[in-house]
JSON list of C-alpha atoms in Angstrom, two decimals:
[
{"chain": "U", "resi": 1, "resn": "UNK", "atom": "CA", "xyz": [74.29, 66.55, -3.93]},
{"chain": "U", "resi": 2, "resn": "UNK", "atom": "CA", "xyz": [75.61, 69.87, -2.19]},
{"chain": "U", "resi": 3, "resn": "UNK", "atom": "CA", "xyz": [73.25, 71.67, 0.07]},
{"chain": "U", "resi": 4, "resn": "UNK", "atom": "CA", "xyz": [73.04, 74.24, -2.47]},
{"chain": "U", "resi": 5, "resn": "UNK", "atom": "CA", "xyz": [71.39, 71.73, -5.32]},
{"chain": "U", "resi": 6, "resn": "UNK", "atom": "CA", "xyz": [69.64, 69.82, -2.91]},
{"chain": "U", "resi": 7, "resn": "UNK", "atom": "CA", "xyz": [67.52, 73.63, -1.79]},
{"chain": "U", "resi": 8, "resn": "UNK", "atom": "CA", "xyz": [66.87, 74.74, -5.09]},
{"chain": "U", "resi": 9, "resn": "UNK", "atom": "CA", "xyz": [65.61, 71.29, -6.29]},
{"chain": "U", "resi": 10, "resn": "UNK", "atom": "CA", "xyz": [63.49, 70.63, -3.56]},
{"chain": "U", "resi": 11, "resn": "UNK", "atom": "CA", "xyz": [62.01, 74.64, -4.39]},
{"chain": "U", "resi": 12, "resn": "UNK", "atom": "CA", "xyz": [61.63, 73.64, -7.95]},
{"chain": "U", "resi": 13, "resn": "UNK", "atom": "CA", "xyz": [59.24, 70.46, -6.37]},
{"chain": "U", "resi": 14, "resn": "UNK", "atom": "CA", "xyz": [57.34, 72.40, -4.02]},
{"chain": "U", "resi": 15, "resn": "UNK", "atom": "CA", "xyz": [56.28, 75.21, -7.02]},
{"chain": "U", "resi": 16, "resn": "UNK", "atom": "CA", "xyz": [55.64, 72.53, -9.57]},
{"chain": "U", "resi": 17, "resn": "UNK", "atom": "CA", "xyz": [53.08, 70.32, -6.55]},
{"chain": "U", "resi": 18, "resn": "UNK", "atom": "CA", "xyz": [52.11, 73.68, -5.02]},
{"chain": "U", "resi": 19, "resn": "UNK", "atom": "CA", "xyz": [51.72, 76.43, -7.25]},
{"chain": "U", "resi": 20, "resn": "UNK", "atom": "CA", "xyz": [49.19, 78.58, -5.50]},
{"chain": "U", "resi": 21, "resn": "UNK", "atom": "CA", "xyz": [51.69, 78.99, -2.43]},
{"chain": "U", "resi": 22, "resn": "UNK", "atom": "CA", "xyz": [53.31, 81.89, -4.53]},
{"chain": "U", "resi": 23, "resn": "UNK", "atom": "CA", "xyz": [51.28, 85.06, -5.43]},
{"chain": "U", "resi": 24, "resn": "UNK", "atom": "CA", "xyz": [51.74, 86.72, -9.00]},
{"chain": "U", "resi": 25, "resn": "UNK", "atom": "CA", "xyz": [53.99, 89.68, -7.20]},
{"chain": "U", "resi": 26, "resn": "UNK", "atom": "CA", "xyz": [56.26, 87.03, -5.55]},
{"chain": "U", "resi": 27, "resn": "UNK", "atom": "CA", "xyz": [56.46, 84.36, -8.52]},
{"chain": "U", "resi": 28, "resn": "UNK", "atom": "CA", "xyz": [57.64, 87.75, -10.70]},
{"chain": "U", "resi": 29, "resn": "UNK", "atom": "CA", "xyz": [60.20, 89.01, -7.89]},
{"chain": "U", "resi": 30, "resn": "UNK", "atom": "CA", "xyz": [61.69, 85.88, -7.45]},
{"chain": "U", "resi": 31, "resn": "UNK", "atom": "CA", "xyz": [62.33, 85.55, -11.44]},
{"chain": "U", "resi": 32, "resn": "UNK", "atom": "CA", "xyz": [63.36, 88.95, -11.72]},
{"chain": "U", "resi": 33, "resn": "UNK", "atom": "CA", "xyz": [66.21, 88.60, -8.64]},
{"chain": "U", "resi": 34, "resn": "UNK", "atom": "CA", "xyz": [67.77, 84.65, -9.30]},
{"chain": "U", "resi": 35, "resn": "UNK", "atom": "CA", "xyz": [71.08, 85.63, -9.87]},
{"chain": "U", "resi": 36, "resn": "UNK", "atom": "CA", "xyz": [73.69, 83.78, -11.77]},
{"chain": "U", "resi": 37, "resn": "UNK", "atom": "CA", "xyz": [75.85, 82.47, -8.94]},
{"chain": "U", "resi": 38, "resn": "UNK", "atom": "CA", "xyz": [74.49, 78.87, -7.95]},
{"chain": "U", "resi": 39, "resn": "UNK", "atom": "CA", "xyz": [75.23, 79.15, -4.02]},
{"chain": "U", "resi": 40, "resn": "UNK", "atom": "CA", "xyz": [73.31, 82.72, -4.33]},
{"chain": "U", "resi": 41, "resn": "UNK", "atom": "CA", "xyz": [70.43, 81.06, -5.50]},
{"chain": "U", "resi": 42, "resn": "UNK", "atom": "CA", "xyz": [70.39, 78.64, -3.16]},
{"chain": "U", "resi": 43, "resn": "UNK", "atom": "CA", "xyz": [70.79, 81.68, -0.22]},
{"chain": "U", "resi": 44, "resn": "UNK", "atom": "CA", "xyz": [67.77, 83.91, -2.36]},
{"chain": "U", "resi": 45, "resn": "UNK", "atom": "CA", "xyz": [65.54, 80.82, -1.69]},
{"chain": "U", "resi": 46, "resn": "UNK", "atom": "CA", "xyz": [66.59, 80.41, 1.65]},
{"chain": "U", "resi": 47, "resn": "UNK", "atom": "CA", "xyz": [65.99, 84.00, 2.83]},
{"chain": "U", "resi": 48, "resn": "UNK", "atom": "CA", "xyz": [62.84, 84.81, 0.99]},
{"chain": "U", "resi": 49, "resn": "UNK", "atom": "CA", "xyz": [61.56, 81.58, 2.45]},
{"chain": "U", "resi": 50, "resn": "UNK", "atom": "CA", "xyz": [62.45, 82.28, 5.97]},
{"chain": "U", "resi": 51, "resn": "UNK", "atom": "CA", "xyz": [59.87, 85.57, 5.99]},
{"chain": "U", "resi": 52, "resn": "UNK", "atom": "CA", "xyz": [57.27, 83.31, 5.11]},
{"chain": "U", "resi": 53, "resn": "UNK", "atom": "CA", "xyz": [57.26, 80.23, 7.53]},
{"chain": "U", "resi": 54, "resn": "UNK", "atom": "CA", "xyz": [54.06, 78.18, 6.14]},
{"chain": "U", "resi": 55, "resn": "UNK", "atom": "CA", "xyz": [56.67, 77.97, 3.19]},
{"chain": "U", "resi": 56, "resn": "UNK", "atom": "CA", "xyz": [60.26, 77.05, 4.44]},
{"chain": "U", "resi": 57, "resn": "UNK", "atom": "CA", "xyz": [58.16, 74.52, 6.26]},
{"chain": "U", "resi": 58, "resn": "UNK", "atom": "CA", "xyz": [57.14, 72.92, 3.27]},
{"chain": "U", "resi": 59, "resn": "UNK", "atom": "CA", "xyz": [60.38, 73.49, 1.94]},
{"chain": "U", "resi": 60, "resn": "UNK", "atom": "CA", "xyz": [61.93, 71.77, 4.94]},
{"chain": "U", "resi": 61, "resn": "UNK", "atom": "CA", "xyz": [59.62, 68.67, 4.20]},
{"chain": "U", "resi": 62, "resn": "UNK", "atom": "CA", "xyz": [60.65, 68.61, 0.41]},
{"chain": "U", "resi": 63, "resn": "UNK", "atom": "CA", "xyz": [64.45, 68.75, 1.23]},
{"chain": "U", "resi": 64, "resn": "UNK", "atom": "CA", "xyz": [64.59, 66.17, 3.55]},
{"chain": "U", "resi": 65, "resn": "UNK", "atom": "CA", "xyz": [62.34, 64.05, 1.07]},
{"chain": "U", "resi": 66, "resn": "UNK", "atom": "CA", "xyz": [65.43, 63.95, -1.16]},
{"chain": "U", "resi": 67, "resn": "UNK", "atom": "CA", "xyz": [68.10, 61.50, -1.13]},
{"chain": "U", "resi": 68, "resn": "UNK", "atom": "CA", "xyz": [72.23, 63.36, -0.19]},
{"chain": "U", "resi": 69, "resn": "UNK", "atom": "CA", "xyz": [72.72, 61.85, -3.76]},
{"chain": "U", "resi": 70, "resn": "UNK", "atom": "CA", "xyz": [71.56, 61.70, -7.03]},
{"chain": "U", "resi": 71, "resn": "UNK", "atom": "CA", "xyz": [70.74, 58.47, -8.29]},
{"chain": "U", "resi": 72, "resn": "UNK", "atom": "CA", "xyz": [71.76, 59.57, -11.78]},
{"chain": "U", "resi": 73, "resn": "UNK", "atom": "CA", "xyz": [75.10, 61.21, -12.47]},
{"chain": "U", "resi": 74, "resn": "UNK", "atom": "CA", "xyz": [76.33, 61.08, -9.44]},
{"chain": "U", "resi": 75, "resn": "UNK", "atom": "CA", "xyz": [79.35, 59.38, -10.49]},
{"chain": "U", "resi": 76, "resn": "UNK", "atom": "CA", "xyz": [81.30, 59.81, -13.35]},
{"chain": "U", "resi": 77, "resn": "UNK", "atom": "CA", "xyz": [82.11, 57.68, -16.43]},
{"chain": "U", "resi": 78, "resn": "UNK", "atom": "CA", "xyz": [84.06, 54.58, -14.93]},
{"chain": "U", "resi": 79, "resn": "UNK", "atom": "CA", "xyz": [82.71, 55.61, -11.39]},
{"chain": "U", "resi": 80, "resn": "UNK", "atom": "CA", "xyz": [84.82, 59.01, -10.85]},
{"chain": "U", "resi": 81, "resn": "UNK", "atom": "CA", "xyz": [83.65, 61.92, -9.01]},
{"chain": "U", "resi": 82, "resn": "UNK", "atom": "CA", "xyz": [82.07, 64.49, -11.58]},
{"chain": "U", "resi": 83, "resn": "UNK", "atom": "CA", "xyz": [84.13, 66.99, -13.05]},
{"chain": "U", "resi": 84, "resn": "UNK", "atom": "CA", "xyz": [83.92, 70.24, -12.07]},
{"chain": "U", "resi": 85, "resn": "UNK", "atom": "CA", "xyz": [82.46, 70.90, -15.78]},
{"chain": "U", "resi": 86, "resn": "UNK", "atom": "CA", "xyz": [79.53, 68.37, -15.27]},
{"chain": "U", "resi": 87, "resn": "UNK", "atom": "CA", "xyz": [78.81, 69.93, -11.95]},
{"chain": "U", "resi": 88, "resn": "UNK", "atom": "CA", "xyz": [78.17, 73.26, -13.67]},
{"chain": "U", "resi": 89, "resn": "UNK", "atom": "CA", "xyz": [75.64, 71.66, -16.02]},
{"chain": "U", "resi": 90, "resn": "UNK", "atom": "CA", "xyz": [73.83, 70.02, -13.81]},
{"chain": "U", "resi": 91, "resn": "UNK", "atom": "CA", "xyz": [73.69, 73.43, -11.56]},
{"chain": "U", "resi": 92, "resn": "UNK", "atom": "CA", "xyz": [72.96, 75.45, -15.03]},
{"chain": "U", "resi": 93, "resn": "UNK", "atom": "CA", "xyz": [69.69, 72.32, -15.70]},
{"chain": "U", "resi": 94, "resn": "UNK", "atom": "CA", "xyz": [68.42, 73.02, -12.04]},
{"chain": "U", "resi": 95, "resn": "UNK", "atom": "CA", "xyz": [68.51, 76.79, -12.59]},
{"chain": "U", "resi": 96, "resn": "UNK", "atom": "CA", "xyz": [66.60, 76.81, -15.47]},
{"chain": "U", "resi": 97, "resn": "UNK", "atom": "CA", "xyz": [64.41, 74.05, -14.68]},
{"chain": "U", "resi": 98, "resn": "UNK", "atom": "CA", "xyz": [63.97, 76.52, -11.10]},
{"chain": "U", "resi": 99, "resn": "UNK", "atom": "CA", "xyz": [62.76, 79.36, -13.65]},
{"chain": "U", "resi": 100, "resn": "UNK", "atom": "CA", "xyz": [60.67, 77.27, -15.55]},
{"chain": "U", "resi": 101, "resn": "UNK", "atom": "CA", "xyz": [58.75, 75.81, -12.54]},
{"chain": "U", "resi": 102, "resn": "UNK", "atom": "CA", "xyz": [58.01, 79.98, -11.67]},
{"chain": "U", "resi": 103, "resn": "UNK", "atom": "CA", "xyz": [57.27, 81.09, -14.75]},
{"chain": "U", "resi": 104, "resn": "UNK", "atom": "CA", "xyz": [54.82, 77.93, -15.20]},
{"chain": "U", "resi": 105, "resn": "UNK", "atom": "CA", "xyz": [53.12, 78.31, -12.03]},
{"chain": "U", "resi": 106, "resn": "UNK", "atom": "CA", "xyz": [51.75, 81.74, -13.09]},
{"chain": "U", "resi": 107, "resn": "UNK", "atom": "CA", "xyz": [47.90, 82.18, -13.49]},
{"chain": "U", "resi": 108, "resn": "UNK", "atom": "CA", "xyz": [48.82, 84.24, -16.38]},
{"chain": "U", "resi": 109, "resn": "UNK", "atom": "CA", "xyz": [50.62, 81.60, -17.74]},
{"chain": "U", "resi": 110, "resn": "UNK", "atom": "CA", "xyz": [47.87, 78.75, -16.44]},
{"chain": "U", "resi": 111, "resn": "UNK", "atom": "CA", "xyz": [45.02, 80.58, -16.78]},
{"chain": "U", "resi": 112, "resn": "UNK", "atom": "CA", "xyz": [45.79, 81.78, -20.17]},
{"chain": "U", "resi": 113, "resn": "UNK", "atom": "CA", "xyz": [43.56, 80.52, -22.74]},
{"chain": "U", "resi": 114, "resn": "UNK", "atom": "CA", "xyz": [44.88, 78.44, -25.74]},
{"chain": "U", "resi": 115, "resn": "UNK", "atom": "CA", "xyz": [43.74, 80.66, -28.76]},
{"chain": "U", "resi": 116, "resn": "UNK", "atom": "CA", "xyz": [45.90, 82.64, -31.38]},
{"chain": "U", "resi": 117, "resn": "UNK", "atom": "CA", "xyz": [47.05, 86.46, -30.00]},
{"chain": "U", "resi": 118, "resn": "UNK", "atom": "CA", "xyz": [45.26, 87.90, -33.40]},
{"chain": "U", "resi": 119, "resn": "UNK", "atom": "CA", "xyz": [41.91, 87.24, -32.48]}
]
């Protein structure tokens, strides 16, 4: 796992175990300004979390947690290194899964209650 996957996956834990350590504003700034490039959401994470040091602690903690590999897919079929094409996906699942993790960590979106928007 680059250092790149490794940052934004250990990110994606520390929103889904800690959601209140991101206010509305920041939860919505971050979604608005992930950008499409992997490595640049990797360095986004990084610098926002620098400002705030209670949080690249955490983040810190979470990232060494996690092992240089991935258990699954880390090899290819017969034991190859991924190709470049699987690499991408698995990038393009920890992006979204990133977003996800933000958008579901909202008090609008956890707060919210479960009734129909007509009544």
């Amino acid at each position: 796992m680059t250092f790149a996957q490794k940052n934004v996956k250990a990110f994606t834990i520390l929103i889904k175990n800690n959601p209140d350590l991101l206010n509305t504003q920041d939860r919505q700034t971050l979604l608005e300004k992930i950008p499409e490039n992997f490595q640049e959401i990797s360095k986004l994470l990084l610098d926002w979390c620098n400002k705030l040091p209670e949080i690249n602690t955490a983040l810190q903690q979470v990232r060494r947690s996690l092992p240089d590999h991935e258990p699954i897919g880390e090899k290819g079929i017969g034991g190859t290194v991924p190709t470049p094409e699987a690499k991408a996906e698995y990038e393009k699942n920890l992006t979204e899964e990133l977003r996800n993790a933000i958008r579901q960590s909202t008090s609008l979106e956890t707060e919210k209650p479960n009734t129909p928007a007509d009544e």
